[in-house]
Short mmCIF file of C-alpha atoms in Angstrom, two decimals:
data_model
loop_
_atom_site.label_atom_id
_atom_site.label_comp_id
_atom_site.label_asym_id
_atom_site.label_seq_id
_atom_site.Cartn_x
_atom_site.Cartn_y
_atom_site.Cartn_z
CA UNK K 188 4.64 -13.93 0.95
CA UNK K 189 5.88 -10.44 0.22
CA UNK K 190 3.36 -9.99 -2.63
CA UNK K 191 0.50 -10.55 -0.23
CA UNK K 192 2.03 -7.98 2.12
CA UNK K 193 2.20 -5.48 -0.75
CA UNK K 194 -1.43 -6.14 -1.67
CA UNK K 195 -2.44 -5.45 1.92
CA UNK K 196 -0.48 -2.20 1.79
CA UNK K 197 -2.21 -1.11 -1.41
CA UNK K 198 -5.62 -1.93 0.04
CA UNK K 199 -4.86 0.03 3.21
CA UNK K 200 -3.50 3.02 1.27
CA UNK K 201 -6.74 3.18 -0.73
CA UNK K 202 -8.51 3.94 2.57
CA UNK K 203 -6.06 6.63 3.70
CA UNK K 204 -8.36 9.53 2.85
CA UNK K 205 -11.16 8.08 4.93
CA UNK K 206 -8.78 7.59 7.83
CA UNK K 207 -8.06 11.30 7.89
CA UNK K 208 -11.54 11.72 9.39
CA UNK K 209 -11.89 10.97 13.12
CA UNK K 210 -12.21 7.22 13.51
CA UNK K 211 -14.87 6.10 15.94
CA UNK K 212 -15.72 2.69 17.30
CA UNK K 213 -18.96 1.19 15.95
CA UNK K 214 -21.63 1.85 18.50
CA UNK K 215 -24.03 -0.70 19.94
CA UNK K 216 -27.53 -0.41 21.36
CA UNK K 217 -28.38 2.68 19.33
CA UNK K 218 -31.13 1.25 17.15
CA UNK K 219 -33.91 2.44 19.46
CA UNK K 220 -32.32 5.75 20.40
CA UNK K 221 -32.80 9.20 18.93
CA UNK K 222 -29.08 9.86 19.24
CA UNK K 223 -25.72 8.12 18.95
CA UNK K 224 -23.41 8.34 21.95
CA UNK K 225 -19.70 8.55 21.28
CA UNK K 226 -17.08 7.18 23.62
CA UNK K 227 -14.88 9.70 25.41
CA UNK K 228 -11.86 9.04 23.19
CA UNK K 229 -14.05 9.65 20.13
CA UNK K 230 -15.31 12.91 21.62
CA UNK K 231 -11.75 14.01 22.40
CA UNK K 232 -10.68 13.24 18.84
CA UNK K 233 -13.47 15.38 17.42
CA UNK K 234 -12.74 18.26 19.79
CA UNK K 235 -9.08 18.14 18.85
CA UNK K 236 -9.99 18.15 15.16
CA UNK K 237 -11.90 21.38 15.73
CA UNK K 238 -8.98 23.01 17.54
CA UNK K 239 -10.13 22.52 21.14
CA UNK K 240 -7.28 21.59 23.48
CA UNK K 241 -7.60 18.14 25.05
CA UNK K 242 -5.15 15.99 27.04
CA UNK K 243 -2.95 13.61 25.10
CA UNK K 244 -4.53 10.18 25.16
CA UNK K 245 -4.83 6.80 23.45
CA UNK K 246 -7.39 4.02 23.51
CA UNK K 247 -6.51 0.42 24.39
CA UNK K 248 -8.46 -2.83 24.11
CA UNK K 249 -6.08 -5.12 26.03
CA UNK K 250 -3.84 -4.55 29.09
CA UNK K 251 -0.58 -4.89 27.16
CA UNK K 252 -1.80 -2.27 24.72
CA UNK K 253 -2.63 0.09 27.60
CA UNK K 254 0.96 -0.31 28.85
CA UNK K 255 2.38 0.53 25.41
CA UNK K 256 0.04 3.51 25.08
CA UNK K 257 1.35 4.89 28.38
CA UNK K 258 4.94 4.48 27.17
CA UNK K 259 4.03 6.18 23.91
CA UNK K 260 2.59 9.16 25.79
CA UNK K 261 6.02 9.76 27.28
CA UNK K 262 8.28 9.03 30.19
CA UNK K 263 8.20 12.67 31.30
CA UNK K 264 4.45 12.63 31.91
CA UNK K 265 3.65 13.36 35.56
CA UNK K 266 1.21 10.49 35.64
CA UNK K 267 -1.62 8.81 33.77
CA UNK K 268 -5.39 8.62 34.05
CA UNK K 269 -7.01 5.33 33.06
CA UNK K 270 -10.68 5.73 32.16
CA UNK K 271 -13.17 2.93 31.54
CA UNK K 272 -15.01 3.60 28.28
CA UNK K 273 -18.74 3.04 28.78
CA UNK K 274 -21.88 4.79 27.55
CA UNK K 275 -22.91 6.26 30.88
CA UNK K 276 -21.99 8.79 33.53
CA UNK K 277 -21.01 8.46 37.15
CA UNK K 278 -17.95 6.34 36.44
CA UNK K 279 -15.94 7.72 39.33
CA UNK K 280 -18.46 6.56 41.91
CA UNK K 281 -19.13 3.18 40.32
CA UNK K 282 -17.59 -0.24 40.88
CA UNK K 283 -16.78 -3.24 38.74
CA UNK K 284 -19.18 -6.11 39.23
CA UNK K 285 -16.68 -8.95 38.75
CA UNK K 286 -13.83 -7.85 41.04
CA UNK K 287 -15.17 -4.98 43.17
CA UNK K 288 -12.68 -2.42 41.83
CA UNK K 289 -13.95 0.97 43.00
CA UNK K 290 -14.26 3.66 40.36
CA UNK K 291 -14.02 3.69 36.58
CA UNK K 292 -11.38 6.44 36.58
CA UNK K 293 -7.96 5.87 38.20
CA UNK K 294 -4.85 8.05 38.45
CA UNK K 295 -1.55 6.15 38.39
CA UNK K 296 2.14 7.01 38.07
CA UNK K 297 3.74 4.43 35.76
CA UNK K 298 2.99 2.35 32.64
CA UNK K 299 3.02 -0.93 34.63
CA UNK K 300 0.32 0.52 36.91
CA UNK K 301 -1.66 1.50 33.82
CA UNK K 302 -1.54 -2.12 32.65
CA UNK K 303 -2.60 -3.40 36.08
CA UNK K 304 -5.65 -1.13 36.27
CA UNK K 305 -6.59 -1.82 32.64
CA UNK K 306 -6.57 -5.55 33.38
CA UNK K 307 -9.08 -4.99 36.19
CA UNK K 308 -11.36 -2.88 33.97
CA UNK K 309 -11.34 -4.56 30.58
CA UNK K 310 -14.08 -7.05 29.75
CA UNK K 311 -15.79 -6.29 33.06
CA UNK K 312 -19.08 -4.58 33.96
CA UNK K 313 -19.03 -1.13 35.59
CA UNK K 314 -22.02 -0.61 37.86
CA UNK K 315 -23.11 3.04 38.27
CA UNK K 316 -26.27 4.92 39.24
CA UNK K 317 -27.23 4.97 35.57
CA UNK K 318 -26.49 1.33 34.72
CA UNK K 319 -28.63 -0.71 37.06
CA UNK K 320 -27.40 -3.98 38.58
CA UNK K 321 -26.06 -5.39 35.31
CA UNK K 322 -23.60 -2.55 34.79
CA UNK K 323 -22.07 -1.15 31.62
CA UNK K 324 -19.73 -3.50 29.73
CA UNK K 325 -16.21 -2.07 29.39
CA UNK K 326 -14.29 -3.31 26.36
CA UNK K 327 -11.80 -0.42 26.12
CA UNK K 328 -9.92 2.04 28.29
CA UNK K 329 -8.72 5.54 27.51
CA UNK K 330 -5.20 6.29 28.77
CA UNK K 331 -4.50 10.03 29.06
CA UNK K 332 -1.83 12.27 30.51
CA UNK K 333 -2.37 13.58 34.03
CA UNK K 334 -3.05 17.31 34.13
CA UNK K 335 -2.04 19.89 36.74
CA UNK K 336 -5.52 21.23 37.41
CA UNK K 337 -6.04 24.62 39.06
CA UNK K 338 -9.77 25.05 38.39
CA UNK K 339 -12.69 22.88 37.23
CA UNK K 340 -15.85 24.10 35.44
CA UNK K 341 -18.77 22.73 33.46
CA UNK K 342 -19.76 23.62 29.90
CA UNK K 343 -22.19 22.05 27.44
CA UNK K 344 -24.15 22.69 24.27
CA UNK K 345 -27.51 21.00 23.93
CA UNK K 346 -30.98 21.55 22.47
CA UNK K 347 -33.71 23.16 24.54
CA UNK K 348 -36.95 21.93 23.03
CA UNK K 349 -39.07 24.24 25.18
CA UNK K 350 -37.63 27.39 23.66
CA UNK K 351 -36.76 25.74 20.35
CA UNK K 352 -33.07 26.54 20.00
CA UNK K 353 -29.58 25.41 21.02
CA UNK K 354 -28.35 26.57 24.41
CA UNK K 355 -24.98 26.97 26.06
CA UNK K 356 -25.05 25.79 29.68
CA UNK K 357 -22.11 26.51 31.95
CA UNK K 358 -21.23 26.48 35.63
CA UNK K 359 -18.24 27.25 37.85
CA UNK K 360 -19.01 23.96 39.61
CA UNK K 361 -17.31 21.40 37.41
CA UNK K 362 -15.96 17.91 37.87
CA UNK K 363 -19.14 16.77 39.64
CA UNK K 364 -22.60 15.70 38.52
CA UNK K 365 -24.29 18.71 36.95
CA UNK K 366 -27.65 17.27 38.01
CA UNK K 367 -26.55 17.50 41.64
CA UNK K 368 -25.40 21.09 41.14
CA UNK K 369 -28.74 22.01 39.55
CA UNK K 370 -30.56 20.46 42.49
CA UNK K 371 -28.43 21.78 45.33
CA UNK K 372 -27.05 25.06 43.96
CA UNK K 373 -29.15 26.17 40.97
CA UNK K 374 -27.74 29.70 41.23
CA UNK K 375 -24.48 28.33 39.79
CA UNK K 376 -26.12 27.16 36.57
CA UNK K 377 -26.07 29.65 33.67
CA UNK K 378 -27.85 29.28 30.33
CA UNK K 379 -27.40 31.22 27.07
CA UNK K 380 -30.03 30.67 24.31
CA UNK K 381 -28.41 30.74 20.86
CA UNK K 382 -29.94 32.28 17.74
CA UNK K 383 -29.04 29.78 15.02
CA UNK K 384 -28.80 32.59 12.44
CA UNK K 385 -26.51 34.82 14.51
CA UNK K 386 -24.57 32.31 16.59
CA UNK K 387 -22.80 33.13 19.84
CA UNK K 388 -21.97 36.77 20.51
CA UNK K 389 -18.62 37.85 21.91
CA UNK K 390 -20.40 39.94 24.55
CA UNK K 391 -22.29 36.90 25.88
CA UNK K 392 -19.09 34.87 26.00
CA UNK K 393 -17.18 37.64 27.77
CA UNK K 394 -19.88 37.68 30.42
CA UNK K 395 -19.62 33.89 30.66
CA UNK K 396 -15.85 34.18 31.14
CA UNK K 397 -16.47 36.72 33.90
CA UNK K 398 -19.02 34.46 35.61
CA UNK K 399 -16.48 31.64 35.50
CA UNK K 400 -13.69 33.91 36.78
CA UNK K 401 -11.71 33.36 33.58
CA UNK K 402 -10.74 36.95 32.81
CA UNK K 403 -7.11 35.90 32.38
CA UNK K 404 -8.17 33.33 29.77
CA UNK K 405 -10.96 35.32 28.13
CA UNK K 406 -9.78 35.17 24.52
CA UNK K 407 -8.82 31.51 24.78
CA UNK K 408 -12.25 30.79 26.27
CA UNK K 409 -14.13 32.67 23.54
CA UNK K 410 -12.24 30.95 20.72
CA UNK K 411 -12.59 27.51 22.31
CA UNK K 412 -16.33 27.83 22.96
CA UNK K 413 -16.96 29.01 19.41
CA UNK K 414 -15.08 26.00 18.07
CA UNK K 415 -17.18 23.69 20.24
CA UNK K 416 -20.33 25.30 18.85
CA UNK K 417 -19.03 24.82 15.32
CA UNK K 418 -18.55 21.12 16.09
CA UNK K 419 -22.04 21.00 17.64
CA UNK K 420 -23.67 22.32 14.47
CA UNK K 421 -21.52 20.71 11.78
CA UNK K 422 -21.69 17.22 13.32
CA UNK K 423 -25.45 17.39 14.00
CA UNK K 424 -24.91 16.93 17.73
CA UNK K 425 -27.68 16.71 20.28
CA UNK K 426 -25.11 17.39 23.01
CA UNK K 427 -21.48 18.41 23.41
CA UNK K 428 -20.53 18.32 27.10
CA UNK K 429 -17.20 19.12 28.72
CA UNK K 430 -17.04 18.19 32.40
CA UNK K 431 -14.69 19.31 33.61
CA UNK K 432 -13.41 22.20 31.57
CA UNK K 433 -10.17 22.88 33.42
CA UNK K 434 -7.40 25.40 33.79
CA UNK K 435 -4.09 23.56 33.70
CA UNK K 436 -1.10 25.19 35.40
CA UNK K 437 1.02 24.93 32.25
CA UNK K 438 -1.38 24.53 29.32
CA UNK K 439 -4.28 26.84 30.14
CA UNK K 440 -7.87 25.90 29.27
CA UNK K 441 -8.44 22.27 28.33
CA UNK K 442 -11.40 19.95 27.84
CA UNK K 443 -10.35 17.32 30.39
CA UNK K 444 -13.38 15.05 29.94
CA UNK K 445 -16.04 15.17 27.26
CA UNK K 446 -19.21 13.54 25.98
CA UNK K 447 -20.78 13.92 22.55
CA UNK K 448 -24.11 12.64 21.27
CA UNK K 449 -25.10 12.84 17.59
CA UNK K 450 -28.66 13.04 16.27
CA UNK K 451 -29.34 9.61 14.79
CA UNK K 452 -31.59 11.04 12.09
CA UNK K 453 -28.50 12.81 10.70
CA UNK K 454 -26.56 9.57 10.34
CA UNK K 455 -26.63 9.88 6.54
CA UNK K 456 -24.59 13.09 6.89
CA UNK K 457 -22.17 11.68 9.48
CA UNK K 458 -21.04 8.48 7.81
CA UNK K 459 -17.56 8.69 9.31
CA UNK K 460 -19.02 8.29 12.80
CA UNK K 461 -20.61 4.91 12.10
CA UNK K 462 -18.45 3.58 9.27
CA UNK K 463 -17.85 -0.17 9.27
CA UNK K 464 -14.11 0.31 8.70
CA UNK K 465 -13.43 1.60 12.20
CA UNK K 466 -10.81 1.67 14.90
CA UNK K 467 -11.58 -1.76 16.33
CA UNK K 468 -10.50 -3.45 13.10
CA UNK K 469 -6.99 -2.03 13.28
CA UNK K 470 -4.00 -3.62 14.94
CA UNK K 471 -3.21 -1.66 18.13
CA UNK K 472 0.00 -0.34 16.58
CA UNK K 473 -2.02 0.93 13.63
CA UNK K 474 -4.35 2.70 16.06
CA UNK K 475 -1.42 4.44 17.74
CA UNK K 476 -0.09 5.48 14.32
CA UNK K 477 -3.56 6.73 13.39
CA UNK K 478 -3.46 9.18 16.31
CA UNK K 479 -0.40 10.86 14.75
CA UNK K 480 -1.51 10.67 11.08
CA UNK K 481 1.13 8.08 10.22
CA UNK K 482 0.55 5.57 7.42
CA UNK K 483 1.40 2.39 9.32
CA UNK K 484 0.60 -1.23 8.49
CA UNK K 485 1.60 -4.13 10.69
CA UNK K 486 3.36 -7.01 8.89
CA UNK K 487 4.91 -9.09 11.64
CA UNK K 488 8.69 -9.30 11.15
CA UNK K 489 11.40 -8.03 13.49
CA UNK K 490 13.00 -5.13 11.54
CA UNK K 491 11.11 -1.85 11.87
CA UNK K 492 10.94 0.35 8.77
CA UNK K 493 10.48 4.12 8.73
CA UNK K 494 10.46 5.64 5.25
CA UNK K 495 9.04 8.66 3.41
CA UNK K 496 7.19 7.54 0.30
CA UNK K 497 5.23 4.36 -0.43
CA UNK K 498 7.46 3.25 -3.33
CA UNK K 499 10.63 3.77 -1.31
CA UNK K 500 9.04 1.92 1.59
CA UNK K 501 8.31 -1.15 -0.52
CA UNK K 502 11.81 -1.07 -2.01
CA UNK K 503 13.23 -0.88 1.51
CA UNK K 504 11.18 -3.90 2.57
CA UNK K 505 12.42 -5.75 -0.52
CA UNK K 506 16.08 -5.20 0.26
CA UNK K 507 15.57 -6.28 3.88
CA UNK K 508 13.94 -9.46 2.63
CA UNK K 509 16.71 -9.98 0.07
CA UNK K 510 19.32 -9.98 2.83
CA UNK K 511 17.45 -12.51 4.93
CA UNK K 512 15.52 -10.21 7.23
CA UNK K 513 11.82 -9.77 7.88
CA UNK K 514 10.22 -6.30 7.80
CA UNK K 515 7.99 -5.66 10.80
CA UNK K 516 5.86 -2.98 9.22
CA UNK K 517 5.14 -0.52 6.47
CA UNK K 518 5.53 3.02 7.88
CA UNK K 519 5.38 5.97 5.52
CA UNK K 520 5.74 9.36 7.26
CA UNK K 521 5.06 11.22 4.02
CA UNK K 522 6.94 14.02 2.37
CA UNK K 523 5.93 16.77 4.78
CA UNK K 524 6.01 15.06 8.16
CA UNK K 525 6.40 17.28 11.19
CA UNK K 526 9.08 16.70 13.82
CA UNK K 527 6.50 15.43 16.33
CA UNK K 528 5.28 12.81 13.84
CA UNK K 529 8.84 11.59 13.28
CA UNK K 530 9.48 11.34 17.02
CA UNK K 531 6.23 9.43 17.56
CA UNK K 532 7.05 7.11 14.65
CA UNK K 533 10.42 6.30 16.25
CA UNK K 534 8.72 5.73 19.62
CA UNK K 535 6.19 3.42 18.01
CA UNK K 536 8.93 1.22 16.57
CA UNK K 537 11.16 1.43 19.63
CA UNK K 538 8.31 0.40 21.95
CA UNK K 539 7.25 -2.48 19.69
CA UNK K 540 8.28 -5.71 21.50
CA UNK K 541 8.51 -7.56 18.17
CA UNK K 542 11.05 -5.14 16.65
CA UNK K 543 14.75 -5.92 17.18
CA UNK K 544 16.28 -3.23 14.94
CA UNK K 545 15.04 -0.23 12.96
CA UNK K 546 15.93 0.90 9.45
CA UNK K 547 15.15 4.52 8.54
CA UNK K 548 15.41 5.32 4.83
CA UNK K 549 14.72 8.97 4.00
CA UNK K 550 14.92 10.90 0.75
CA UNK K 551 15.07 14.58 1.71
CA UNK K 552 12.96 16.50 -0.76
CA UNK K 553 10.20 18.34 1.05
CA UNK K 554 11.36 16.95 4.38
CA UNK K 555 14.83 18.20 5.29
CA UNK K 556 17.42 15.72 6.48
CA UNK K 557 18.78 18.06 9.13
CA UNK K 558 15.31 18.39 10.69
CA UNK K 559 15.07 14.61 10.73
CA UNK K 560 18.47 14.36 12.41
CA UNK K 561 17.42 16.87 15.08
CA UNK K 562 14.24 14.88 15.70
CA UNK K 563 16.22 11.67 16.15
CA UNK K 564 18.68 13.32 18.52
CA UNK K 565 15.90 14.87 20.60
CA UNK K 566 13.97 11.61 20.68
CA UNK K 567 17.03 9.68 21.79
CA UNK K 568 17.58 12.13 24.64
CA UNK K 569 13.95 12.38 25.77
CA UNK K 570 12.97 8.70 25.37
CA UNK K 571 14.73 5.54 26.44
CA UNK K 572 15.27 3.83 23.10
CA UNK K 573 16.56 0.28 23.40
CA UNK K 574 16.71 -0.74 19.74
CA UNK K 575 19.61 -0.29 17.29
CA UNK K 576 18.64 2.13 14.53
CA UNK K 577 20.11 2.22 11.03
CA UNK K 578 19.60 5.54 9.29
CA UNK K 579 20.05 6.36 5.60
CA UNK K 580 19.49 9.93 4.38
CA UNK K 581 19.80 11.42 0.92
CA UNK K 582 18.80 14.83 -0.34
CA UNK K 583 18.26 18.26 1.20
CA UNK K 584 20.84 19.08 3.88
CA UNK K 585 22.04 15.46 4.18
CA UNK K 586 25.60 16.66 4.89
CA UNK K 587 24.33 18.98 7.64
CA UNK K 588 22.39 16.09 9.13
CA UNK K 589 25.50 13.92 9.05
CA UNK K 590 27.47 16.54 11.00
CA UNK K 591 24.67 16.97 13.55
CA UNK K 592 24.60 13.28 14.30
CA UNK K 593 28.41 13.07 14.43
CA UNK K 594 28.38 15.53 17.33
CA UNK K 595 26.53 12.92 19.39
CA UNK K 596 28.32 9.79 18.22
CA UNK K 597 30.35 9.30 21.41
CA UNK K 598 27.33 9.82 23.64
CA UNK K 599 24.96 7.66 21.59
CA UNK K 600 27.47 5.19 20.10
CA UNK K 601 26.80 6.22 16.47
CA UNK K 602 28.09 4.33 13.43
CA UNK K 603 27.92 5.23 9.73
CA UNK K 604 27.45 3.22 6.55
CA UNK K 605 27.75 4.59 3.03
CA UNK K 606 24.93 2.93 1.09
CA UNK K 607 21.48 1.38 1.46
CA UNK K 608 22.58 -2.15 0.62
CA UNK K 609 25.13 -2.22 3.45
CA UNK K 610 22.69 -0.46 5.77
CA UNK K 611 20.06 -3.15 5.14
CA UNK K 612 22.60 -5.92 5.82
CA UNK K 613 23.57 -4.18 9.03
CA UNK K 614 19.94 -3.86 10.12
CA UNK K 615 19.44 -7.59 9.56
CA UNK K 616 22.62 -8.39 11.50
CA UNK K 617 21.71 -6.10 14.39
CA UNK K 618 18.22 -7.56 14.65
CA UNK K 619 19.94 -10.64 16.05
CA UNK K 620 23.09 -9.30 17.69
CA UNK K 621 22.26 -5.89 19.21
CA UNK K 622 22.10 -5.87 23.03
CA UNK K 623 18.59 -5.00 24.21
CA UNK K 624 19.77 -2.52 26.85
CA UNK K 625 21.94 -0.33 24.62
CA UNK K 626 20.89 2.70 22.57
CA UNK K 627 22.71 2.49 19.24
CA UNK K 628 22.33 4.46 16.00
CA UNK K 629 24.00 3.27 12.80
CA UNK K 630 23.73 5.80 9.97
CA UNK K 631 23.97 5.09 6.25
CA UNK K 632 24.14 7.87 3.71
#
């Protein structure tokens, strides 16, 4: 019943503030450890929160979800990297016990290949040098964009108990086991002790940039390393490791792969890292929405809803139900959504196999209707939408938005309706009748 759906929405909205913190999977086998290991996708989320550049990526628990994550990342991506999520190193040289698949990290070109590799990894055991014969159980994969890597390095913050302070360890030999580098080429390992009262000095970091041959990226390196150290201290970490730290041809310095461990004795200060209400309890669509700070709740119908404002969203769902349709979701982009959030919201609904048509109902107050129209036009050009979309806009620059969309009506087969009631009826009708291989936008205003 619709009242039960509303109650679920209210319950989920009450947790919205907590969801603004980085969500992390509950961790197992930590009771007897002095630290809590985070999965790679958790580490990447924390680094991103602190302003460190990381590749775009999403976590998946089932093969179909991995496929949809790859589509969500974008059709213009040069490729994808599928990474088994386990608490251990040496993934690249490992193998899966059940099927013999070599390596826990695979580079592929297309979303179907992502799904195929994910199927071979998920719910299997990855055997590495660190795991023993039983292997590490893999219940999730991390799907990330493929980078154009020019240079690989190593960088980590950890605690040196001998000298009693944090240290920054770095090396120009990245992308390989740092233990092997220390054994075979110790001259390539550099260490900077850190005074906890003074922090990292710019002079020490400039020398580090020189040792890594990063003079062209010196300022970016200094800022990024300082942000990593801030994360290290504020999150009570025992280790923050980036291996490799890379130079991408187009994006500059990026943390391509990362590991983070948190001091277990500080758990009382880091509740968000071990909270019971975590990522694994969300529907996979809700997890994708969470990556883009979208308030999304799965309901299960076949008409996607994209609205700004919780009250307007529920009214929109009501009118869909009144005209015989079934809303697929609650999706509130908020009053100040950025263009990227709007594009990702449209992709989320367009890629949803359960959605047959999409109704967008926007009141332009803080968010401008012309910006929304530009986002829709750009999304329709860049992504291969296959769902009819009904759009209603009122408020700031609605007339400008109408004209912008009219310019593309021949190319995109645009249609206009004058009010929300007719737009809702049209969305219900199109959920049954719209051809699946045609991009179609129907606009109500």
